[in-house]
PDB file of C-alpha atoms and ligand atoms in Angstrom:
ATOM      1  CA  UNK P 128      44.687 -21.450 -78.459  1.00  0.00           C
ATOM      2  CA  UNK P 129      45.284 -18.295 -76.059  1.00  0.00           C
ATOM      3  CA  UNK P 130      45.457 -16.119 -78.705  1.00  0.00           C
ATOM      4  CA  UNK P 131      41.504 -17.171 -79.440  1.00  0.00           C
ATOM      5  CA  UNK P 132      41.124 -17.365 -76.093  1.00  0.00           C
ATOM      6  CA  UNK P 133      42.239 -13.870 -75.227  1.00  0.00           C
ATOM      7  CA  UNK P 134      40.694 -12.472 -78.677  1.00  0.00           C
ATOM      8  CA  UNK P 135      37.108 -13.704 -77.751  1.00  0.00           C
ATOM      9  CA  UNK P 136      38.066 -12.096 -73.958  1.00  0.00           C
ATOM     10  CA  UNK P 137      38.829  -8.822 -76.071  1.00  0.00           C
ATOM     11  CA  UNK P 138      35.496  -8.959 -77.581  1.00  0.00           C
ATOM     12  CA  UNK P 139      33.786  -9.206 -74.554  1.00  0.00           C
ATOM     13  CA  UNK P 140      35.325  -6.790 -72.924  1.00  0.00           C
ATOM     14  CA  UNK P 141      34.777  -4.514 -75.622  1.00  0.00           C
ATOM     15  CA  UNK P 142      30.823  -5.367 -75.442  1.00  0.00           C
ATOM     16  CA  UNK P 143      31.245  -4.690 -71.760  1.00  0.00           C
ATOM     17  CA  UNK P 144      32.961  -1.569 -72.355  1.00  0.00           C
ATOM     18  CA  UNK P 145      30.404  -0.294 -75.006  1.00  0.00           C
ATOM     19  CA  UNK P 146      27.373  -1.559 -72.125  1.00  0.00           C
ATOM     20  CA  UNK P 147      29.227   0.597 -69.943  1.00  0.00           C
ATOM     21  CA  UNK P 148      29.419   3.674 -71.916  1.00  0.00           C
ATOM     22  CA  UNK P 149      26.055   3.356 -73.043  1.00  0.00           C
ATOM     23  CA  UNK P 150      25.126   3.064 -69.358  1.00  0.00           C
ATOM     24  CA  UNK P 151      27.018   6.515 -68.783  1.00  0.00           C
ATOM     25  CA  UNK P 152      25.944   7.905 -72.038  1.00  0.00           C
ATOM     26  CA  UNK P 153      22.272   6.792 -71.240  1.00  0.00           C
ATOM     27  CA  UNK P 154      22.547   7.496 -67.805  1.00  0.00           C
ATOM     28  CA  UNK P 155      23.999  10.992 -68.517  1.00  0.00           C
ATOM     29  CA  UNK P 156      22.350  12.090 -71.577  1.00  0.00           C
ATOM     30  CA  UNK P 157      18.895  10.418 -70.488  1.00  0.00           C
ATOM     31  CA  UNK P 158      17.554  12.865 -68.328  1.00  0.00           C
ATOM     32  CA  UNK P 159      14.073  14.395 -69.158  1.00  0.00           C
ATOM     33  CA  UNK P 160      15.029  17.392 -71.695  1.00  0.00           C
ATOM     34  CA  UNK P 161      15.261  21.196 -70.566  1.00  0.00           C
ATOM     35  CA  UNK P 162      16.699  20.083 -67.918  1.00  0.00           C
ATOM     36  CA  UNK P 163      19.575  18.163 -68.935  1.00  0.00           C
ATOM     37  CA  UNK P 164      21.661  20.477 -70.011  1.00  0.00           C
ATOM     38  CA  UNK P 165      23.377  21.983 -67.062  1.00  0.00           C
ATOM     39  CA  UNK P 166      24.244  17.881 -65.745  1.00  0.00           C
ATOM     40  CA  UNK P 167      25.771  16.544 -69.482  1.00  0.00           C
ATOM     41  CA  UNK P 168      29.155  15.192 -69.490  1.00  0.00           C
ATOM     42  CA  UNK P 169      31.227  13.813 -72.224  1.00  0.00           C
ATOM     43  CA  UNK P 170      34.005  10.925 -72.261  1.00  0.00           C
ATOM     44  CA  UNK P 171      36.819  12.655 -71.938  1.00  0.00           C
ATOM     45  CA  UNK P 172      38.734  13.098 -75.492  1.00  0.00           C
ATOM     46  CA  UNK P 173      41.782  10.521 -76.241  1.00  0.00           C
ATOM     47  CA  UNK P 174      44.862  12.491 -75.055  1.00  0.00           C
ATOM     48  CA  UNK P 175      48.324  11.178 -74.480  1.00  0.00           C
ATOM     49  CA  UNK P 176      49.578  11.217 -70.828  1.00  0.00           C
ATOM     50  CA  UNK P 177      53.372  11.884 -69.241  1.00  0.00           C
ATOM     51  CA  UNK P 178      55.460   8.497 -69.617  1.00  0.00           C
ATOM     52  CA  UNK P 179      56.204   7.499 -66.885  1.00  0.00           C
ATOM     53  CA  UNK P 180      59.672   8.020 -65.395  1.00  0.00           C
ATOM     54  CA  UNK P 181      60.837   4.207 -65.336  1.00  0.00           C
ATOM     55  CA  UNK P 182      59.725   4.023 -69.196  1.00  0.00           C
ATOM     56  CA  UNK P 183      61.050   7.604 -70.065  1.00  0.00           C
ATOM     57  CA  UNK P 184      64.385   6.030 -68.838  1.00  0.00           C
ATOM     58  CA  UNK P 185      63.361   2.547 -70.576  1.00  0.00           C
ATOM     59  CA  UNK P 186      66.484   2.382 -73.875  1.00  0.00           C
ATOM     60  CA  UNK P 187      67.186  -0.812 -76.243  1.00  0.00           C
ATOM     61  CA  UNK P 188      70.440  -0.111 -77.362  1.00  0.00           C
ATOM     62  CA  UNK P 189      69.485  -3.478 -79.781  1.00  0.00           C
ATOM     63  CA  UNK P 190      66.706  -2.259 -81.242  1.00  0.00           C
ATOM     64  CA  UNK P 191      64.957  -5.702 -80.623  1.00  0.00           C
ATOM     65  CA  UNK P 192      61.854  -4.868 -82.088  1.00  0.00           C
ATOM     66  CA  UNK P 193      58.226  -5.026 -80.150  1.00  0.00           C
ATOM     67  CA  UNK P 194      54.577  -6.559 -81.480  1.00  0.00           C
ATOM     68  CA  UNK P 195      52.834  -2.766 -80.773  1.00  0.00           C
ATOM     69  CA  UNK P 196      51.002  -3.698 -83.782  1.00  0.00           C
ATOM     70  CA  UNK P 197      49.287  -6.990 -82.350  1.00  0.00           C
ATOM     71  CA  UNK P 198      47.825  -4.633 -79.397  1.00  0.00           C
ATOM     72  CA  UNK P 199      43.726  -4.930 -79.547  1.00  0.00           C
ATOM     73  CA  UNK P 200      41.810  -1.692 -79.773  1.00  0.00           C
ATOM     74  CA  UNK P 201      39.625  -0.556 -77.198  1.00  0.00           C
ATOM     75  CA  UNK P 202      36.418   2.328 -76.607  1.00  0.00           C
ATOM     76  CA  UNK P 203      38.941   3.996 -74.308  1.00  0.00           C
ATOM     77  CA  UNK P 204      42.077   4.206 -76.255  1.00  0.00           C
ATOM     78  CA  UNK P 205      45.511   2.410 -74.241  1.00  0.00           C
ATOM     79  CA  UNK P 206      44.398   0.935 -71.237  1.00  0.00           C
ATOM     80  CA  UNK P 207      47.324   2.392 -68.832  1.00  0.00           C
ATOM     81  CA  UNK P 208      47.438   3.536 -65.813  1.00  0.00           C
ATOM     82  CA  UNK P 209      48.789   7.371 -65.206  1.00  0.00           C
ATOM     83  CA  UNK P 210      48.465   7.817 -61.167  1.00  0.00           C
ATOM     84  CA  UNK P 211      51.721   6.079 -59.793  1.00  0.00           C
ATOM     85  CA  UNK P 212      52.394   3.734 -57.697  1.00  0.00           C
ATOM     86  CA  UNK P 213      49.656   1.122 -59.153  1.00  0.00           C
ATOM     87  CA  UNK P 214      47.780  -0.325 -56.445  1.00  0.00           C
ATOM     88  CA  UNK P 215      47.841  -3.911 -56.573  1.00  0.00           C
ATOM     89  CA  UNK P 216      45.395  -6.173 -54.099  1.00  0.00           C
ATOM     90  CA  UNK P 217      45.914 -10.220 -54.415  1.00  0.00           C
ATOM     91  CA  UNK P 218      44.058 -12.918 -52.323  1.00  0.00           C
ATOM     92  CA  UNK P 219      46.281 -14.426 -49.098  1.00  0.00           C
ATOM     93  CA  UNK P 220      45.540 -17.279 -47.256  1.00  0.00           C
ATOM     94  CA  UNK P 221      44.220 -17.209 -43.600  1.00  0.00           C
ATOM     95  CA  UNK P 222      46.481 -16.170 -41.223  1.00  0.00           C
ATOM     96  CA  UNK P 223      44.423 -18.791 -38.651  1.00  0.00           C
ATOM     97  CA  UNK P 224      46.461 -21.692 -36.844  1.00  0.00           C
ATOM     98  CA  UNK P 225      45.899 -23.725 -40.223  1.00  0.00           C
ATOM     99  CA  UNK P 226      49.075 -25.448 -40.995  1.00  0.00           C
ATOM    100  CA  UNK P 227      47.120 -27.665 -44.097  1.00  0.00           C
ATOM    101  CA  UNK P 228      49.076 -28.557 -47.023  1.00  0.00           C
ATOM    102  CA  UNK P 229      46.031 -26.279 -48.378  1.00  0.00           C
ATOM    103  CA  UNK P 230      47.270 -23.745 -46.605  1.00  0.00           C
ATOM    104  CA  UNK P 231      50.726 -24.110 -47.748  1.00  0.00           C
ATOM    105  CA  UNK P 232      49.753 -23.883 -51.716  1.00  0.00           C
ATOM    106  CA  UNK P 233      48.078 -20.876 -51.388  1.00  0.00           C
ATOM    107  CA  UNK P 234      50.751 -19.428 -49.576  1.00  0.00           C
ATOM    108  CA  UNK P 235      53.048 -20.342 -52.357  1.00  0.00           C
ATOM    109  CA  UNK P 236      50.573 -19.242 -55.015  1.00  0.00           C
ATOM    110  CA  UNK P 237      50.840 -15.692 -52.955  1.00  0.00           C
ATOM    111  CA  UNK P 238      54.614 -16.034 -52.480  1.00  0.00           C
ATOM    112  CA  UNK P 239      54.799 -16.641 -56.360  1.00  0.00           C
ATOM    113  CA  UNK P 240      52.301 -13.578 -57.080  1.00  0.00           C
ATOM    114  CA  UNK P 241      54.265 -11.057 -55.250  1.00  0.00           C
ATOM    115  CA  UNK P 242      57.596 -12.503 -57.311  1.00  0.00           C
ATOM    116  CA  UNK P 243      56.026 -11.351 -60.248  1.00  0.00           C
ATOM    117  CA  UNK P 244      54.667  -8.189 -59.140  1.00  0.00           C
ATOM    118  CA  UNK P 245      58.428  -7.678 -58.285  1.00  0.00           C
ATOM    119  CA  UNK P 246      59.631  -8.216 -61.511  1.00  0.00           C
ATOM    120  CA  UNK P 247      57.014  -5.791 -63.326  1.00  0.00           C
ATOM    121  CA  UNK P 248      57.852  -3.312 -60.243  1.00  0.00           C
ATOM    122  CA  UNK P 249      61.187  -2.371 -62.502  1.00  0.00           C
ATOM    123  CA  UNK P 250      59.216  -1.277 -65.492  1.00  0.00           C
ATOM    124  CA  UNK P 251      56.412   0.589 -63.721  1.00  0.00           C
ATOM    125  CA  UNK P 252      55.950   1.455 -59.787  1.00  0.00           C
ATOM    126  CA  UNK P 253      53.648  -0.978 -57.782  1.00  0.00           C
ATOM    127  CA  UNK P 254      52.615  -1.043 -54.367  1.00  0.00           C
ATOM    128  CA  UNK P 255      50.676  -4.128 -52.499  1.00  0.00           C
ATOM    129  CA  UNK P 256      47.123  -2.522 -50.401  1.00  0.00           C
ATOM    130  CA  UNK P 257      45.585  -4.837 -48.496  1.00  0.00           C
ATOM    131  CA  UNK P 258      42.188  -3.141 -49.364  1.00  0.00           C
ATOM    132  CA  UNK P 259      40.594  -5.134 -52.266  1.00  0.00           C
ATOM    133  CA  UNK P 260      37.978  -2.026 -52.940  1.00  0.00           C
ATOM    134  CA  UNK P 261      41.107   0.455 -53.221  1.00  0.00           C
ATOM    135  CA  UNK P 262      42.614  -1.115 -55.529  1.00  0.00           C
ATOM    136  CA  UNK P 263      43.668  -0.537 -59.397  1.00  0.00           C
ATOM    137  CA  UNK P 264      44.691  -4.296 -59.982  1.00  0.00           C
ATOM    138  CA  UNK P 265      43.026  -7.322 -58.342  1.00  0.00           C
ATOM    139  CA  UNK P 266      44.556 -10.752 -58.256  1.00  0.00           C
ATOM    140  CA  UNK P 267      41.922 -13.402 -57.173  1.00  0.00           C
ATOM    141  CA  UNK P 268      42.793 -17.131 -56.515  1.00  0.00           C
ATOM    142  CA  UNK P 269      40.332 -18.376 -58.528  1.00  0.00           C
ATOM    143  CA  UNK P 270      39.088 -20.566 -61.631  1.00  0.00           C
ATOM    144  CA  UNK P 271      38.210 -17.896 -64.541  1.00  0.00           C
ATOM    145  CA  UNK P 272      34.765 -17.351 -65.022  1.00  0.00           C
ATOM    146  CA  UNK P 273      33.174 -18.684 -68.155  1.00  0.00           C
ATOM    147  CA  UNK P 274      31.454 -16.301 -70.181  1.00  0.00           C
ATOM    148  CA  UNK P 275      29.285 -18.221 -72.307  1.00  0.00           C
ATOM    149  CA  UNK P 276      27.360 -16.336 -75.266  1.00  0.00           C
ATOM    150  CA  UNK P 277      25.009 -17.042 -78.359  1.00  0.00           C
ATOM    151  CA  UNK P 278      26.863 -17.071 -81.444  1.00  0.00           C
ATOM    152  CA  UNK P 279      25.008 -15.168 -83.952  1.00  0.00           C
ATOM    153  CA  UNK P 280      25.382 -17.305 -86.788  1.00  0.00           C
ATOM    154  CA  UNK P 281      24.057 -20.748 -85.268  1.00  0.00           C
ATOM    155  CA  UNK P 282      22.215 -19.329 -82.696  1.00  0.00           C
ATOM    156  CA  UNK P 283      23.995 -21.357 -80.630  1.00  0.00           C
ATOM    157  CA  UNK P 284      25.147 -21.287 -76.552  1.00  0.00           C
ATOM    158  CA  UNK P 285      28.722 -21.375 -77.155  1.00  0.00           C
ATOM    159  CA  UNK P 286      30.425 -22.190 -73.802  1.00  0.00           C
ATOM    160  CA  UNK P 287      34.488 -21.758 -73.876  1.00  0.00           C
ATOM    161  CA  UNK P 288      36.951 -24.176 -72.439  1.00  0.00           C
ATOM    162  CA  UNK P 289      37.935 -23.765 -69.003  1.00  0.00           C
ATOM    163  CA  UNK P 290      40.782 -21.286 -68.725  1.00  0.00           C
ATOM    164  CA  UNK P 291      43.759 -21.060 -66.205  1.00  0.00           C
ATOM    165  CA  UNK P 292      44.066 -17.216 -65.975  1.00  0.00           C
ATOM    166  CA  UNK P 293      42.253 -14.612 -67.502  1.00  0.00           C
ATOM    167  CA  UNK P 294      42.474 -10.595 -67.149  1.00  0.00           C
ATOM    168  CA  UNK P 295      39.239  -8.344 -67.151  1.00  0.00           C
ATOM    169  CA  UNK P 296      38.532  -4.486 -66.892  1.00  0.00           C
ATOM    170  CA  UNK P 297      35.921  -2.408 -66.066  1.00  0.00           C
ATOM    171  CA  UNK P 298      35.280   1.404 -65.960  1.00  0.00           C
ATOM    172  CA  UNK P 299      34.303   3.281 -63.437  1.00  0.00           C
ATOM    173  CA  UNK P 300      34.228   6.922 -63.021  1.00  0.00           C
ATOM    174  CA  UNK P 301      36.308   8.482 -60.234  1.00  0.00           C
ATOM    175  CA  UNK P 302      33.847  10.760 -57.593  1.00  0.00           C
ATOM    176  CA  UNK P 303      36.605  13.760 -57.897  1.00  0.00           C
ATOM    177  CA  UNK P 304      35.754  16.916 -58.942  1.00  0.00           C
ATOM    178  CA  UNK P 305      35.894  17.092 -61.437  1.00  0.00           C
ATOM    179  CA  UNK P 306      35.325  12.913 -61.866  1.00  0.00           C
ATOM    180  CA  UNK P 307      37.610  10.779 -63.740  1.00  0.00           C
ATOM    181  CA  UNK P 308      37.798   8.126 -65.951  1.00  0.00           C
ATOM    182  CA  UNK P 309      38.910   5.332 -64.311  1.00  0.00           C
ATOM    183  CA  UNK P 310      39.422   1.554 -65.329  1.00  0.00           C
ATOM    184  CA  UNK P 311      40.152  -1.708 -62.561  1.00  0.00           C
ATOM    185  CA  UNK P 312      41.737  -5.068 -63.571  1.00  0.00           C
ATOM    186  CA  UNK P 313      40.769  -7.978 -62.341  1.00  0.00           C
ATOM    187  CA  UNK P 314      43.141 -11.319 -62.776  1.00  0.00           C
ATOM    188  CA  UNK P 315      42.022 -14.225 -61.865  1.00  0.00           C
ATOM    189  CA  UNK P 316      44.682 -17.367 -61.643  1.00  0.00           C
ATOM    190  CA  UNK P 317      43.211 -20.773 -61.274  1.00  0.00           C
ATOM    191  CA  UNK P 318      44.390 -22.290 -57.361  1.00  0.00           C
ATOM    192  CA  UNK P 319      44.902 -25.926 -59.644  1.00  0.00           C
ATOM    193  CA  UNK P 320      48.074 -24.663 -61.508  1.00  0.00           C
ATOM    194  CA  UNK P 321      51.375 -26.386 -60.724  1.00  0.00           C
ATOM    195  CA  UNK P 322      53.573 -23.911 -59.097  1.00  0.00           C
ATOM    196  CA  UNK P 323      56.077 -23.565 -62.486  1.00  0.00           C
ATOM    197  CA  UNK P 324      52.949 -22.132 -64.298  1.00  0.00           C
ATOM    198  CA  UNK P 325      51.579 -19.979 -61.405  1.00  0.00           C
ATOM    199  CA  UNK P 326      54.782 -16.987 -61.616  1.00  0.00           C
ATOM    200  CA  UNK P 327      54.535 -17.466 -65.304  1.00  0.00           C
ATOM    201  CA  UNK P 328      50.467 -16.938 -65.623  1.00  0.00           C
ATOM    202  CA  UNK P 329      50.942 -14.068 -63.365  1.00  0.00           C
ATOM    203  CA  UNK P 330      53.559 -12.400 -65.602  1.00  0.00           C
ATOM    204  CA  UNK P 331      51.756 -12.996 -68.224  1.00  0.00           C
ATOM    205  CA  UNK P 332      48.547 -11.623 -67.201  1.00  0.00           C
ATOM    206  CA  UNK P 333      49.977  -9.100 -65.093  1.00  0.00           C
ATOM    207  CA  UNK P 334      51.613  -7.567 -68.528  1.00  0.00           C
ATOM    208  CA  UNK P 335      47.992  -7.163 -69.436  1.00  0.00           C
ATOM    209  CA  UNK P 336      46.641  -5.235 -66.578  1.00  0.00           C
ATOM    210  CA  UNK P 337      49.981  -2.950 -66.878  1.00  0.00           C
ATOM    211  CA  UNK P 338      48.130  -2.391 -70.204  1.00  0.00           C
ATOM    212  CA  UNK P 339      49.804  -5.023 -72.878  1.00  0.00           C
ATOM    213  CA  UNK P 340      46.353  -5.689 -74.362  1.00  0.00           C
ATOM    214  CA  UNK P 341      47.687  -8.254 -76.923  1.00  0.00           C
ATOM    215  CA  UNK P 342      50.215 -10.837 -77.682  1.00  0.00           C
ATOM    216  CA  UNK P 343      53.552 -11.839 -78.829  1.00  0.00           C
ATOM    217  CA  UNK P 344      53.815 -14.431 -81.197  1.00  0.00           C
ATOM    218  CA  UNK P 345      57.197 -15.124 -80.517  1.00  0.00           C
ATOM    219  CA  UNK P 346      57.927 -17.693 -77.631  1.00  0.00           C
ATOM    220  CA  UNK P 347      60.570 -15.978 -75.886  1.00  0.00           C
ATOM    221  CA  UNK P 348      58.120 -12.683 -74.777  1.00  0.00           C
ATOM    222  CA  UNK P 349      56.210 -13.106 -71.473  1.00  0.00           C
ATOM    223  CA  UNK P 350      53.367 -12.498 -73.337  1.00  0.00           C
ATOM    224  CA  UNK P 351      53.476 -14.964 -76.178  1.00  0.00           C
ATOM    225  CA  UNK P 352      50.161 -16.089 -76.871  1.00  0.00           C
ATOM    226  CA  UNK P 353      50.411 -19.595 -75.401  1.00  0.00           C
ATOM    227  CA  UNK P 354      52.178 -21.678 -72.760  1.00  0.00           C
ATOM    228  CA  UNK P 355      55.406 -22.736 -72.870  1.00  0.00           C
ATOM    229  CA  UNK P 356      57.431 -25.742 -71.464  1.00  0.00           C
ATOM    230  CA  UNK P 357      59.875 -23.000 -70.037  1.00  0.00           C
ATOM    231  CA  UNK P 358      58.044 -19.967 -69.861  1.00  0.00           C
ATOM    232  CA  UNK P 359      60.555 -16.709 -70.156  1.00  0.00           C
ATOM    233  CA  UNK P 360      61.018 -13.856 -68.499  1.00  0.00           C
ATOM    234  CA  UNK P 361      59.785 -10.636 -69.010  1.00  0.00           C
ATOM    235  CA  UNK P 362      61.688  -9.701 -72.456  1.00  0.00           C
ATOM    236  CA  UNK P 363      62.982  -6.602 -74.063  1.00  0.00           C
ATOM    237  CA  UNK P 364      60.542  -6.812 -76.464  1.00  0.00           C
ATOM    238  CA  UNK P 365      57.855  -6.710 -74.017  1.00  0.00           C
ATOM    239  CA  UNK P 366      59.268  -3.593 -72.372  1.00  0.00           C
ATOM    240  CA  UNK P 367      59.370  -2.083 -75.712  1.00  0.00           C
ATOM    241  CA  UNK P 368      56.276  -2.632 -76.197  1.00  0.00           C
ATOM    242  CA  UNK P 369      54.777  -1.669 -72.779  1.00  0.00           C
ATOM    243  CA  UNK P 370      56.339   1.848 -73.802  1.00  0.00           C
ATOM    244  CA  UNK P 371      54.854   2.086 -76.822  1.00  0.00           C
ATOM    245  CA  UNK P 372      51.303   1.396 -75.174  1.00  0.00           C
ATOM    246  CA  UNK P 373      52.357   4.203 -72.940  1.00  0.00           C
ATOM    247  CA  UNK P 374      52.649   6.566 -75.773  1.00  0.00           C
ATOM    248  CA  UNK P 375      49.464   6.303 -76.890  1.00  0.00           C
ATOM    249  CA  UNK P 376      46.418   8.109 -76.437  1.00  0.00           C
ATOM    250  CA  UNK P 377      43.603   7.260 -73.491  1.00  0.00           C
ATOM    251  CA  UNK P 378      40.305   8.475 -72.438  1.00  0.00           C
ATOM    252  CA  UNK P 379      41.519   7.105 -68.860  1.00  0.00           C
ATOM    253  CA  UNK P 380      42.473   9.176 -66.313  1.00  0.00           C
ATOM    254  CA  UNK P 381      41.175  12.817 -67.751  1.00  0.00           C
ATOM    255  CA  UNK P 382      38.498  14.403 -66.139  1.00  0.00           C
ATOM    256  CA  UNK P 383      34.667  14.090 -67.708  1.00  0.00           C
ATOM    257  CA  UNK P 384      34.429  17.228 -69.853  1.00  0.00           C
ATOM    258  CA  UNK P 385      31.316  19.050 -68.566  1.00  0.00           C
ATOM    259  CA  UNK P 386      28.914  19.889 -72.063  1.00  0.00           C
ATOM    260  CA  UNK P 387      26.953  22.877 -72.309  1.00  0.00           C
TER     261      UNK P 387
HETATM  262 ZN1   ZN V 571      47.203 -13.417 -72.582  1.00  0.00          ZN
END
């Protein structure tokens, strides 16, 4: 059920992605002609980055095997980060003289969010900012949104079952000169989650923003497609896997080739 979850996800995302583009291609290219030319800019051509050191360093001696091949294709090629350490932001409760067993949840939900963000810290540097606008990854206590859509066949409004964590991007580009090709995650984890399920929805989705866009479909990887009665830790095969992703070709993080 997460896998179609998570699939339809991917294909909104990708529509976003495409919107987006068009909105830079359109918003680039558009301008009235004879005059465009000296302003054009291009995506940036897929091009592999550095691996990073923790992955360089990253060896299976037991060959366990990884699910590369389930990852989902995007407009921008891997979606993974190449600036170091990633800049994580995640909601915290008031620090007011609240002492509600409200309170006390969402200070476990944060408690349980930075445990995970631990974990993941081994694999690929992290740091927490306290600035939600600075940041590359975005954890939000919050009930996914549902994105409800026509389905072209029935004409339909198809509106999808309530989720309990989902992970988004967007694209931005980067003001530097020259600007870059950037990309933000956003994770949202439901507050109504027993705590058990909170550390292992944030693994989970946290292995997507890292840039696992994809599943496992075997139970034992943190990013098996569905829940689990005892969800497991982050697996070999996941780190094999999060290296492969980082072998691969993006559009993020190069500069926007000027045209001519
Ligand atoms: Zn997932």
């Amino acid at each position: 059920m997460l896998l179609i979850r998570m699939r339809r996800l991917v294909s909104v995302n990708s529509l976003v992605f495409f919107l987006v583009i068009a909105i830079i291609t359109v918003g680039l290219f558009g301008l009235p002609r004879g005059e465009a030319k000296d302003s054009e800019v291009s995506l940036p051509p897929l091009q592999a980055h550095p691996l990073p050191l923790t992955l360089k360093n990253w060896n299976d001696s037991q060959n366990s095997g990884d699910y590369f091949s389930l990852m989902e294709s995007t407009p921008v090629g891997s979606l993974i980060w190449s600036e170091f350490p990633i800049k994580v932001y995640w909601d915290q409760p008031n620090l007011s003289g609240d002492h509600s067993a409200a309170k006390r949840r969402f200070e476990q939900w944060a408690e349980l969010v930075k445990q995970a963000i631990t974990e993941w810290n081994q694999y690929l540097p992290l740091i927490e900012i306290q600035q939600e606008e600075s940041a590359d990854i975005i954890i939000k206590r919050d009930n996914p949104s549902l994105g409800a859509k026509i389905n072209p066949e029935t004409g339909k409004l198809e509106i999808p079952r309530a989720r309990s964590a989902q992970t988004d991007y967007k694209l931005y580009i980067r003001a530097d000169n020259p600007p870059i090709l950037c990309h933000r995650m956003t994770i949202q984890i439901s507050p109504n989650l027993s705590q058990e399920l909170i550390l292992s929805a944030v693994r989970h989705e946290l292995g997507h923003a890292l840039g696992i866009w994809g599943h496992s479909p075997v139970e034992t990887d943190a990013l098996y497609f569905s829940q689990v009665r005892n969800p497991p830790p982050i697996s070999v095969r996941d780190i094999n896997t999060l290296k492969k992703v980082y072998e691969q070709p993006t559009r993020l993080g190069w500069t926007m080739s000027q045209g001519n």
